[in-house]
Amino acid sequence: MELIRLQNVLKQFDKGAVTALNNINLSIEQGSFVSIIGPSGSGKSTLLNMLGALDSPDSGQVIINGVDLSTQKDLSDFRRHEIGFVFQLHNLIPNLSVQDNVEIPLMDSGLSEKEKHRRALLFIEAVGLLDKRKQKPNKLSGGERQRVAIARALVNFPSIILADEPTGALDTKTGAKILDVLRFVQRSVGATLIIVTHDIDVARLAQRTIEIRDGQIIRDYYNRR
Amino acid sequence: MESSVQTTFNEGGAEITVTNETNIGGASGLLNVSMIDEIRNMTNVSDVAGELQVIEIVNTSLPSQSPLARMTVYGLDSSKLNLIGIKNVNGSVYEENSTQAIVGKYYCEKNNISIGDNLTIYGKNFDVVGIYETGAMYKDNSVYVSLDKLQNITDTYDVSSILVKTTENANDTAISQNIEKKYENISTLTSEELSSMLDNVIGILDSASLAISGLAIIVGAIGVINTMIMAVYERTKEIGVLKSIGWKSKKILIMILGETLVLTILSGIIGSLFGILIAEVGVKFFGTNGFTLVYTPQTFILAFGITIIVGIIGGVYPAYKASKLAPTEALRYE
Ligand SMILES: Nc1ncnc2c1ncn2[C@@H]1O[C@H](COP(=O)(O)OP(=O)(O)OP(=O)(O)O)[C@@H](O)[C@H]1O
Ligand SMILES: [Mg+2]
């Protein structure tokens, strides 16, 4: 079943001087695991932002679950319930502890405080940071911050998980563990997982790989198991 | 400000004060004692007293013009003390022709003087036998001794001013005009004129302090707005994170509003405490020549109101702008 469709998506920056996405057409299946690769500056993050409703195209449509996002006035509910986003720059809130950062998406979930804590700790443990749950982000290494961001993205069991270079700052072993966590959540809730990576080995783990260059899709293929 | 001054201004006993108009080296000239009896015989005059004023420099390390360097000594018959509006004397009143003195309550407090202490006036030792109070600080800042004694030791047989008490319901202005007509080179001042002069001074002080507080408010407001804008601007990225996680703009605004309120109320309290501290220290330092500090609730309500309004403008406006950005744009701020 089709979950996401992009139609003739164009995104420019600096008054048209930079074309980050040039006429993208794309369809992504519900529950699939897709990787996006391409050189630096090719438009990967911009594309992921479109898929996560964090930014809107200059022209063309982003349609998720049959809904054209440009017709929606307030996307905050959609973001909170459906999207788990791991940023390339982890974007944690500096004056909140690891645990509090992870609990932010549960703010309006209606869960009890106890259940929120339990859920948050579950994911903090999954990314291997249980002993650092009380730390502030500035006391953590880059890779640890990235893992907190992943726990935060997953804590509300989103139906679409978007991760921008989730393993970029991690060593191979930790990176593999993090990917396991991402895939575990993806499989257990039947979520769609889309990751941006420059690591071809990581990209191959996905069922499907989309390669972009200069804002255009140049290859789109399924990986052999 | 007006309330600050009026709490210590009270009407003296005499309604009219007559002084010599000619000024000799900053001090006014003297009046002949014969005038006292002449004025006493005028219609509607109930009592008259002559007063001699001398200035003693008590602290030579200060410039002689400084109020702290000077002690003003008056000679006045002890039976006429009511004419200067003395309400009560703690201790006893000086005896005529003695080297006894009574000292104003405020002067005592300022210079740590108590009954039994000695004062040197024109090289003579005077004993402090009483402490008087008129309720008006500028009057309670002097020393009174027997007129005869003071005339004697200063070798003066004139007075510096004549205090005139009028009968009830008398027209003070008419009487003072009569006195002015009768003598050359004198001037009179009625208590009404004095109070309207004081009102004028207070008025000037009031508008000056209004201008100063207006300026302070504007400068403070700009400071607060700037601080809040910077504080919220720095959090644009945080706002982006919250938006990307799915927080509503409204919720973000309410959060910032709450924080702004806590911050501004706290700073309002701290600011008020500092204001009081500075005012009290200032008064301690410069002395209150006829002033007492009065804190009206309105002052604080105004200060708080302005702080909160200004804080909200400074805090919520940038937060509103940030919450309108696309999450990715907000996230780009460092
Ligand atoms: N907000 C922006 N303003 C101006 N230019 C932008 C903006 N966002 C992206 N760009 C430009 O758009 C192009 C695509 O950027 P994007 O971040 O999508 O690249 P990327 O593929 O994610 O690169 P990397 O692998 O380095 O993260 C780049 O040329 C970038 O400079
Ligand atoms: Mg990128």
Coordinates of C-alpha atoms and ligand atoms in Angstrom, one line a residue:
Chain A
M1 CA 0.0 0.0 0.0
E2 CA 1.3 3.4 -0.9
L3 CA 2.0 5.6 2.1
I4 CA 3.9 8.6 0.7
R5 CA 3.9 10.1 -2.7
L6 CA 5.8 13.1 -4.0
Q7 CA 4.7 14.7 -7.2
N8 CA 6.9 17.1 -9.2
V9 CA 8.4 18.4 -6.0
L10 CA 10.6 21.5 -6.4
K11 CA 12.5 23.2 -3.6
Q12 CA 14.8 26.1 -4.1
F13 CA 16.8 28.2 -1.7
D14 CA 18.4 31.7 -1.9
K15 CA 15.7 33.0 -4.3
G16 CA 16.2 30.3 -6.8
A17 CA 20.0 30.4 -6.8
V18 CA 20.1 26.8 -5.3
T19 CA 17.8 24.1 -6.5
A20 CA 17.9 21.5 -3.7
L21 CA 15.1 19.3 -5.2
N22 CA 14.4 19.3 -8.8
N23 CA 11.2 17.8 -9.9
I24 CA 11.1 14.7 -7.6
N25 CA 8.5 12.0 -8.2
L26 CA 8.5 9.2 -5.7
S27 CA 6.3 6.7 -4.1
I28 CA 7.0 4.8 -0.9
E29 CA 5.2 1.8 0.4
Q30 CA 3.8 1.5 3.9
G31 CA 6.1 -0.5 6.2
S32 CA 9.1 -0.5 3.9
F33 CA 12.7 0.3 4.7
V34 CA 14.2 2.8 2.3
S35 CA 17.7 4.3 2.2
I36 CA 18.6 7.5 0.5
I37 CA 22.2 8.0 -0.6
G38 CA 24.0 10.7 -2.5
P39 CA 26.9 13.1 -2.3
S40 CA 27.0 16.0 0.1
G41 CA 24.7 18.8 -0.9
S42 CA 22.7 16.6 -3.3
G43 CA 19.4 17.3 -1.5
K44 CA 19.1 14.3 0.8
S45 CA 18.2 16.3 4.0
T46 CA 15.9 18.5 2.1
L47 CA 14.0 15.5 0.7
L48 CA 13.7 13.9 4.1
N49 CA 12.3 17.2 5.5
M50 CA 9.6 17.1 2.8
L51 CA 8.8 13.5 3.8
G52 CA 8.5 14.5 7.5
A53 CA 6.3 17.5 6.8
L54 CA 9.0 19.7 8.3
D55 CA 9.2 21.8 5.2
S56 CA 7.0 22.5 2.2
P57 CA 7.9 22.4 -1.5
D58 CA 7.9 25.5 -3.6
S59 CA 5.8 23.6 -6.1
G60 CA 4.4 20.0 -6.5
Q61 CA 2.7 17.9 -3.8
V62 CA 3.6 15.8 -0.8
I63 CA 0.8 13.3 -0.3
I64 CA 0.8 11.2 2.8
N65 CA -1.9 8.6 3.5
G66 CA -3.8 10.2 0.6
V67 CA -3.7 13.6 2.2
D68 CA -2.1 16.5 0.3
L69 CA -0.1 18.2 3.1
S70 CA -0.4 21.6 1.4
T71 CA -4.1 21.6 2.2
Q72 CA -3.5 21.1 5.9
K73 CA -3.4 24.2 8.0
D74 CA -1.8 22.8 11.2
L75 CA 0.6 19.9 10.8
S76 CA 1.6 19.7 14.5
D77 CA -0.8 16.8 15.3
F78 CA 0.4 14.9 12.2
R79 CA 4.0 15.4 13.2
R80 CA 3.4 14.3 16.8
H81 CA 1.5 11.2 16.0
E82 CA 3.0 9.9 12.8
I83 CA 6.5 11.1 12.5
G84 CA 9.7 10.2 14.3
F85 CA 12.5 12.4 13.0
V86 CA 16.2 11.9 13.7
F87 CA 18.1 15.0 12.7
Q88 CA 21.5 15.0 11.1
L89 CA 22.4 17.5 13.8
H90 CA 20.8 15.8 16.8
N91 CA 18.9 18.9 18.0
L92 CA 18.4 18.1 21.6
I93 CA 17.1 20.6 24.1
P94 CA 20.2 21.7 26.0
N95 CA 18.8 22.4 29.4
L96 CA 16.8 19.2 29.6
S97 CA 18.2 15.8 30.8
V98 CA 18.5 12.8 28.4
Q99 CA 15.3 11.4 29.9
D100 CA 13.4 14.6 29.7
N101 CA 14.4 15.1 26.1
V102 CA 13.2 11.6 25.2
E103 CA 9.9 12.3 27.0
I104 CA 9.0 15.5 25.1
P105 CA 7.0 13.8 22.3
L106 CA 4.9 12.1 25.0
M107 CA 3.9 15.4 26.4
D108 CA 0.3 15.3 25.2
S109 CA 0.0 11.6 24.8
G110 CA -2.5 11.1 27.7
L111 CA -0.1 8.6 29.3
S112 CA 0.4 8.7 33.0
E113 CA 3.8 10.1 34.3
K114 CA 4.8 6.6 35.3
E115 CA 4.1 5.2 31.9
K116 CA 5.9 8.0 30.2
H117 CA 9.0 7.3 32.3
R118 CA 8.7 3.6 31.7
R119 CA 8.5 4.2 27.9
A120 CA 11.3 6.7 27.8
L121 CA 13.6 4.4 29.9
L122 CA 12.8 1.5 27.6
F123 CA 14.2 3.4 24.6
I124 CA 17.0 4.9 26.5
E125 CA 18.0 1.4 27.5
A126 CA 17.7 0.3 23.9
V127 CA 20.2 2.9 22.7
G128 CA 22.5 1.9 25.6
L129 CA 22.3 5.2 27.6
L130 CA 20.5 4.1 30.8
D131 CA 23.4 5.2 33.0
K132 CA 23.4 8.7 31.4
R133 CA 19.7 9.3 31.6
K134 CA 20.1 12.2 34.1
Q135 CA 22.9 13.9 32.1
K136 CA 22.4 17.1 30.1
P137 CA 23.2 16.9 26.4
N138 CA 26.3 19.0 26.6
K139 CA 27.9 16.3 28.7
L140 CA 27.4 13.7 26.0
S141 CA 29.6 12.7 23.1
G142 CA 28.3 13.4 19.5
G143 CA 27.4 9.7 19.1
E144 CA 25.6 9.6 22.4
R145 CA 23.6 12.7 21.5
Q146 CA 22.7 11.0 18.3
R147 CA 21.4 8.0 20.2
V148 CA 19.3 10.2 22.5
A149 CA 17.8 11.7 19.4
I150 CA 17.0 8.3 18.1
A151 CA 15.3 7.3 21.3
R152 CA 13.3 10.5 21.2
A153 CA 12.2 9.8 17.6
L154 CA 11.0 6.3 18.5
V155 CA 9.4 6.9 21.8
N156 CA 5.9 7.6 20.5
F157 CA 5.9 4.6 18.1
P158 CA 5.7 6.8 15.0
S159 CA 4.3 5.3 11.8
I160 CA 7.0 7.0 9.7
I161 CA 10.6 7.0 11.0
L162 CA 12.9 9.4 9.3
A163 CA 16.6 9.4 10.2
D164 CA 19.2 11.7 8.7
E165 CA 22.6 10.0 9.0
P166 CA 21.7 8.1 12.1
T167 CA 24.9 6.2 12.2
G168 CA 27.1 9.0 10.8
A169 CA 28.7 9.8 14.1
L170 CA 28.9 6.3 15.4
D171 CA 31.5 3.5 15.2
T172 CA 30.5 0.4 13.2
K173 CA 29.5 -1.6 16.2
T174 CA 27.3 1.1 17.9
G175 CA 26.0 2.0 14.5
A176 CA 24.9 -1.6 13.9
K177 CA 23.2 -1.7 17.3
I178 CA 21.3 1.6 16.6
L179 CA 20.2 0.3 13.2
D180 CA 18.9 -2.8 15.0
V181 CA 16.8 -0.6 17.3
L182 CA 15.4 1.4 14.4
R183 CA 14.5 -1.8 12.6
F184 CA 13.1 -3.4 15.7
V185 CA 10.6 -0.5 16.1
Q186 CA 9.9 -0.4 12.4
R187 CA 9.0 -4.1 12.4
S188 CA 7.1 -4.2 15.6
V189 CA 4.8 -1.4 14.8
G190 CA 4.9 -1.9 11.0
A191 CA 6.4 1.6 10.6
T192 CA 8.0 2.9 7.5
L193 CA 11.7 3.6 7.9
I194 CA 13.5 6.0 5.7
I195 CA 17.2 6.7 6.4
V196 CA 19.7 9.0 4.8
T197 CA 23.2 7.7 4.7
H198 CA 26.5 8.1 2.9
D199 CA 27.6 4.6 4.0
I200 CA 26.8 2.2 1.2
D201 CA 26.9 -0.8 3.5
V202 CA 24.2 0.8 5.7
A203 CA 22.2 1.7 2.6
R204 CA 22.3 -1.9 1.4
L205 CA 20.5 -3.1 4.6
A206 CA 17.4 -1.4 3.3
Q207 CA 15.0 -3.1 1.0
R208 CA 15.2 -0.2 -1.4
T209 CA 17.8 2.5 -2.1
I210 CA 17.2 5.8 -3.7
E211 CA 20.2 7.6 -5.1
I212 CA 20.1 11.3 -5.7
R213 CA 22.4 13.8 -7.2
D214 CA 21.9 17.6 -7.8
G215 CA 18.4 17.3 -6.5
Q216 CA 17.3 14.6 -8.9
I217 CA 16.8 10.9 -8.5
I218 CA 19.4 9.1 -10.5
R219 CA 18.9 5.6 -9.4
D220 CA 16.1 3.8 -7.5
Y221 CA 16.6 0.0 -6.9
Y222 CA 15.8 -2.9 -4.6
N223 CA 18.6 -4.5 -2.7
R224 CA 19.1 -8.2 -3.1
R225 CA 18.8 -10.1 0.1
Chain B
M1 CA 7.0 62.7 45.4
E2 CA 4.5 65.1 46.6
S3 CA 3.5 62.8 49.4
S4 CA 7.2 62.5 50.4
V5 CA 7.5 66.2 51.2
Q6 CA 4.2 66.9 52.7
T7 CA 4.5 64.4 55.5
T8 CA 7.1 66.6 57.1
F9 CA 5.8 70.0 56.2
N10 CA 3.6 71.4 58.9
E11 CA 2.4 74.9 59.6
G12 CA 4.5 76.9 62.0
G13 CA 3.1 79.1 64.8
A14 CA 3.8 82.5 63.2
E15 CA 1.9 83.4 60.1
I16 CA 4.3 86.2 59.0
T17 CA 8.1 86.3 59.0
V18 CA 9.8 89.7 58.6
T19 CA 13.4 89.9 57.4
N20 CA 15.8 92.6 56.2
E21 CA 15.9 92.7 52.5
T22 CA 19.4 93.9 52.2
N23 CA 21.8 91.1 51.8
I24 CA 25.3 91.4 53.2
G25 CA 27.6 88.7 52.0
G26 CA 24.9 86.1 51.6
A27 CA 23.4 86.7 55.0
S28 CA 20.4 89.0 55.3
G29 CA 20.8 92.2 57.3
L30 CA 19.5 92.8 60.8
L31 CA 16.3 94.4 62.0
N32 CA 16.1 96.9 64.8
V33 CA 14.5 95.6 68.0
S34 CA 12.3 98.6 68.2
M35 CA 10.3 97.2 65.3
I36 CA 9.1 94.3 67.5
D37 CA 7.0 96.6 69.8
E38 CA 5.8 98.7 66.9
I39 CA 4.5 95.6 65.0
R40 CA 2.9 94.3 68.2
N41 CA 0.8 97.4 68.3
M42 CA -0.6 96.9 64.8
T43 CA -4.2 95.7 64.5
N44 CA -4.9 92.0 64.2
V45 CA -1.4 91.1 65.6
S46 CA -1.6 88.8 68.6
D47 CA 2.1 88.1 69.3
V48 CA 5.5 89.1 68.0
A49 CA 9.0 87.8 68.7
G50 CA 12.5 88.7 67.5
E51 CA 14.8 85.9 66.5
L52 CA 18.6 86.1 66.0
Q53 CA 20.2 83.7 63.7
V54 CA 23.9 82.8 63.7
I55 CA 25.7 80.1 61.8
E56 CA 28.4 78.1 63.4
I57 CA 30.8 76.1 61.3
V58 CA 31.1 72.8 63.1
N59 CA 33.0 70.7 60.6
T60 CA 35.9 72.6 59.0
S61 CA 36.8 69.7 56.8
L62 CA 33.6 70.3 54.7
P63 CA 33.0 73.3 52.5
S64 CA 31.3 75.9 54.6
Q65 CA 28.2 76.0 52.4
S66 CA 27.5 72.3 53.0
P67 CA 24.5 71.8 55.4
L68 CA 26.5 69.1 57.2
A69 CA 29.3 71.6 58.0
R70 CA 26.9 74.2 59.5
M71 CA 24.9 74.4 62.6
T72 CA 22.2 77.1 62.7
V73 CA 21.7 78.7 66.1
Y74 CA 18.7 80.8 66.9
G75 CA 18.2 83.1 69.8
L76 CA 14.6 83.4 70.9
D77 CA 12.8 84.2 74.1
S78 CA 11.8 80.8 75.7
S79 CA 8.3 82.1 76.1
K80 CA 8.0 82.6 72.3
L81 CA 9.0 79.1 71.3
N82 CA 5.4 78.4 70.3
L83 CA 5.8 80.9 67.4
I84 CA 8.2 78.6 65.6
G85 CA 5.7 75.8 65.9
I86 CA 7.5 73.7 68.5
K87 CA 5.1 70.9 69.4
N88 CA 7.0 69.4 72.3
V89 CA 10.4 69.5 74.0
N90 CA 11.9 66.4 75.4
G91 CA 13.8 67.4 78.5
S92 CA 13.5 71.1 79.6
V93 CA 13.5 74.4 77.9
Y94 CA 16.5 76.7 78.4
E95 CA 16.4 79.4 81.1
E96 CA 16.7 83.0 80.0
N97 CA 20.2 84.3 79.9
S98 CA 21.7 80.9 80.6
T99 CA 24.1 78.8 78.5
Q100 CA 21.5 76.2 77.9
A101 CA 20.2 75.1 74.5
I102 CA 17.6 73.0 73.0
V103 CA 18.4 71.1 69.8
G104 CA 16.1 70.0 67.0
K105 CA 15.3 66.3 67.0
Y106 CA 16.6 65.8 63.5
Y107 CA 19.8 67.6 64.1
C108 CA 20.3 65.4 67.2
E109 CA 19.8 62.3 65.3
K110 CA 22.1 63.4 62.5
N111 CA 24.9 64.4 64.8
N112 CA 24.3 61.9 67.6
I113 CA 23.5 64.6 70.2
S114 CA 21.6 63.9 73.5
I115 CA 20.6 65.8 76.6
G116 CA 23.6 66.6 78.7
D117 CA 26.0 67.1 75.7
N118 CA 27.9 70.3 75.1
L119 CA 27.8 72.6 72.1
T120 CA 30.3 75.4 71.4
I121 CA 28.6 78.6 70.2
Y122 CA 30.7 81.6 69.6
G123 CA 33.4 80.1 71.8
K124 CA 31.0 79.5 74.7
N125 CA 30.0 76.2 76.1
F126 CA 26.2 75.5 76.0
D127 CA 24.5 72.6 77.7
V128 CA 21.9 70.7 75.8
V129 CA 18.9 70.6 78.1
G130 CA 16.1 69.6 75.7
I131 CA 15.3 68.2 72.3
Y132 CA 12.5 69.9 70.5
E133 CA 10.3 68.7 67.7
T134 CA 8.1 70.7 65.3
G135 CA 7.4 67.9 63.0
A136 CA 9.0 69.8 60.1
M137 CA 12.5 68.4 59.4
Y138 CA 14.0 71.7 58.1
K139 CA 13.0 73.3 61.4
D140 CA 14.1 70.5 63.5
N141 CA 17.6 70.9 62.1
S142 CA 18.6 73.8 64.3
V143 CA 19.6 74.9 67.9
Y144 CA 17.7 77.4 70.0
V145 CA 19.1 79.4 72.9
S146 CA 18.1 82.4 74.9
L147 CA 17.9 85.5 72.7
D148 CA 19.4 87.7 75.4
K149 CA 22.4 85.4 75.8
L150 CA 23.0 85.0 72.1
Q151 CA 22.8 88.8 71.6
N152 CA 25.2 89.2 74.5
I153 CA 27.9 86.8 73.3
T154 CA 27.7 88.0 69.7
D155 CA 27.6 91.6 70.7
T156 CA 24.5 92.2 68.6
Y157 CA 21.5 94.1 69.8
D158 CA 19.3 93.5 66.7
V159 CA 17.5 90.5 65.4
S160 CA 17.6 88.8 62.1
S161 CA 13.9 88.2 61.7
I162 CA 10.6 89.0 63.4
L163 CA 8.0 86.4 63.8
V164 CA 4.4 87.7 63.7
K165 CA 1.4 85.8 64.9
T166 CA -1.9 87.2 63.7
T167 CA -5.3 86.9 65.3
E168 CA -7.7 84.3 64.1
N169 CA -9.4 85.0 60.8
A170 CA -7.1 87.9 60.2
N171 CA -6.1 88.7 56.6
D172 CA -2.4 87.8 56.7
T173 CA -1.6 89.2 53.3
A174 CA -3.1 92.6 54.3
I175 CA -1.1 92.7 57.5
S176 CA 2.1 91.8 55.8
Q177 CA 1.5 94.5 53.2
N178 CA 1.0 97.0 56.0
I179 CA 4.3 96.0 57.5
E180 CA 6.0 96.3 54.2
K181 CA 4.5 99.8 53.7
K182 CA 5.6 100.9 57.1
Y183 CA 9.3 100.0 56.8
E184 CA 11.9 100.3 54.1
N185 CA 14.2 97.5 53.0
I186 CA 12.3 94.7 54.6
S187 CA 10.5 91.8 53.2
T188 CA 7.7 89.6 54.6
L189 CA 6.8 86.1 54.0
T190 CA 3.5 84.6 55.0
S191 CA 3.1 81.0 55.7
E192 CA 0.7 80.8 52.8
E193 CA 3.4 82.1 50.5
L194 CA 5.8 79.7 52.0
S195 CA 3.6 76.8 51.4
S196 CA 2.9 77.8 47.9
M197 CA 6.6 78.2 47.3
L198 CA 7.2 74.8 48.7
D199 CA 4.4 73.5 46.5
N200 CA 6.2 75.0 43.5
V201 CA 9.5 73.3 44.5
I202 CA 7.6 70.1 45.0
G203 CA 6.0 70.6 41.6
I204 CA 9.4 71.1 40.0
L205 CA 10.8 68.1 41.8
D206 CA 7.7 66.1 40.8
S207 CA 8.0 66.9 37.1
A208 CA 11.8 66.3 37.3
S209 CA 11.3 63.0 39.0
L210 CA 8.5 62.2 36.5
A211 CA 10.9 62.9 33.6
I212 CA 13.6 60.9 35.3
S213 CA 11.4 57.9 36.0
G214 CA 10.0 58.2 32.5
L215 CA 13.5 58.1 31.1
A216 CA 14.4 55.2 33.5
I217 CA 11.3 53.3 32.4
I218 CA 12.1 53.8 28.7
V219 CA 15.8 52.8 29.1
G220 CA 14.7 49.9 31.3
A221 CA 12.0 48.8 28.9
I222 CA 14.5 48.8 26.0
G223 CA 16.9 46.8 28.1
V224 CA 14.2 44.3 29.1
I225 CA 12.8 44.0 25.5
N226 CA 16.3 43.5 24.1
T227 CA 17.2 40.8 26.7
M228 CA 14.0 39.0 26.1
I229 CA 14.4 39.1 22.4
M230 CA 17.9 37.8 22.7
A231 CA 16.8 35.1 25.1
V232 CA 14.0 33.9 22.9
Y233 CA 16.0 34.4 19.7
E234 CA 18.6 32.0 21.1
R235 CA 15.8 29.5 21.6
T236 CA 14.6 29.7 18.0
K237 CA 16.3 26.4 17.4
E238 CA 14.7 24.9 20.5
I239 CA 11.4 26.1 19.2
G240 CA 12.2 24.4 15.9
V241 CA 12.9 21.1 17.7
L242 CA 9.6 21.4 19.5
K243 CA 7.8 22.1 16.3
S244 CA 9.4 19.2 14.5
I245 CA 8.3 16.9 17.3
G246 CA 4.8 18.2 16.8
W247 CA 4.2 20.9 19.4
K248 CA 1.6 23.4 18.4
S249 CA 2.6 27.0 17.9
K250 CA 0.1 27.9 20.6
K251 CA 1.6 25.6 23.1
I252 CA 5.0 26.9 22.4
L253 CA 3.7 30.5 22.9
I254 CA 2.0 29.6 26.2
M255 CA 5.3 28.0 27.4
I256 CA 7.3 31.1 26.6
L257 CA 4.6 33.3 28.0
G258 CA 4.7 31.4 31.3
E259 CA 8.4 31.6 31.5
T260 CA 8.3 35.3 30.6
L261 CA 5.8 35.9 33.4
V262 CA 7.9 34.1 36.0
L263 CA 11.0 35.9 34.8
T264 CA 9.4 39.4 34.8
I265 CA 7.7 39.0 38.1
L266 CA 10.9 37.8 39.7
S267 CA 12.8 40.7 38.2
G268 CA 10.0 43.1 39.3
I269 CA 10.5 41.9 42.9
I270 CA 14.2 42.1 42.7
G271 CA 14.1 45.5 41.0
S272 CA 11.7 46.9 43.6
L273 CA 13.9 45.7 46.4
F274 CA 16.9 47.3 44.7
G275 CA 15.0 50.5 44.2
I276 CA 14.1 50.7 47.9
L277 CA 17.7 49.9 48.9
I278 CA 19.1 52.6 46.6
A279 CA 16.5 55.1 47.8
E280 CA 17.3 54.4 51.5
V281 CA 21.0 54.5 50.9
G282 CA 20.6 57.7 49.0
V283 CA 18.7 59.3 51.8
K284 CA 21.2 58.1 54.4
F285 CA 24.0 59.6 52.2
F286 CA 22.6 62.9 51.2
G287 CA 20.3 63.5 54.1
T288 CA 16.6 64.3 53.9
N289 CA 16.3 68.0 54.0
G290 CA 12.6 68.1 54.6
F291 CA 11.9 64.8 52.9
T292 CA 10.9 61.4 54.0
L293 CA 10.6 58.5 51.7
V294 CA 7.1 57.3 51.1
Y295 CA 6.4 54.2 49.0
T296 CA 3.0 54.2 47.5
P297 CA 1.5 51.0 46.3
Q298 CA 0.7 52.7 43.0
T299 CA 4.5 53.1 42.3
F300 CA 5.0 49.4 42.7
I301 CA 1.9 48.5 40.7
L302 CA 3.0 50.8 37.9
A303 CA 6.6 49.3 38.0
F304 CA 5.3 45.8 37.9
G305 CA 2.7 46.5 35.2
I306 CA 5.4 48.0 33.0
T307 CA 7.9 45.2 33.7
I308 CA 5.3 42.6 32.8
I309 CA 4.0 44.3 29.7
V310 CA 7.5 45.0 28.5
G311 CA 8.7 41.5 29.2
I312 CA 5.7 40.0 27.3
I313 CA 6.4 42.2 24.3
G314 CA 10.0 41.3 24.4
G315 CA 9.4 37.6 25.0
V316 CA 6.3 36.7 23.2
Y317 CA 6.9 38.7 20.0
P318 CA 10.1 36.8 19.0
A319 CA 8.5 33.5 20.1
Y320 CA 5.5 34.2 18.0
K321 CA 7.8 34.9 15.0
A322 CA 9.8 31.8 15.6
S323 CA 6.7 29.6 16.0
K324 CA 5.5 30.8 12.6
L325 CA 8.7 29.6 10.9
A326 CA 8.8 26.2 9.2
P327 CA 10.5 23.8 11.6
T328 CA 13.5 23.4 9.3
E329 CA 14.1 27.1 9.2
A330 CA 13.8 27.5 13.0
L331 CA 16.3 24.6 13.3
R332 CA 18.9 26.4 11.2
Y333 CA 19.4 29.1 13.9
E334 CA 22.4 28.5 16.1
Ligands
LIG1 N1 17.9 26.7 4.2 C1 18.7 26.7 3.1 N2 19.1 27.8 2.6 C2 19.9 27.8 1.5 N3 20.4 26.7 1.0 C3 20.1 25.5 1.5 C4 19.2 25.4 2.6 N4 19.0 24.1 2.9 C5 19.7 23.5 2.0 N5 20.4 24.3 1.1 C6 21.2 23.9 0.0 O1 20.5 22.9 -0.7 C7 21.3 21.9 -1.2 C8 20.9 20.6 -0.6 O2 21.1 20.6 0.8 P1 20.8 19.3 1.7 O3 21.0 19.8 3.1 O4 19.5 18.7 1.3 O5 22.0 18.4 1.3 P2 22.4 16.9 1.8 O6 22.3 16.0 0.6 O7 21.7 16.6 3.0 O8 24.0 17.2 2.1 P3 24.8 16.5 3.3 O9 25.1 15.1 2.9 O10 26.0 17.3 3.4 O11 24.0 16.6 4.5 C9 22.7 22.3 -0.8 O12 23.4 23.0 -1.8 C10 22.5 23.3 0.4 O13 23.5 24.2 0.4
MG2 MG 22.1 16.4 5.0

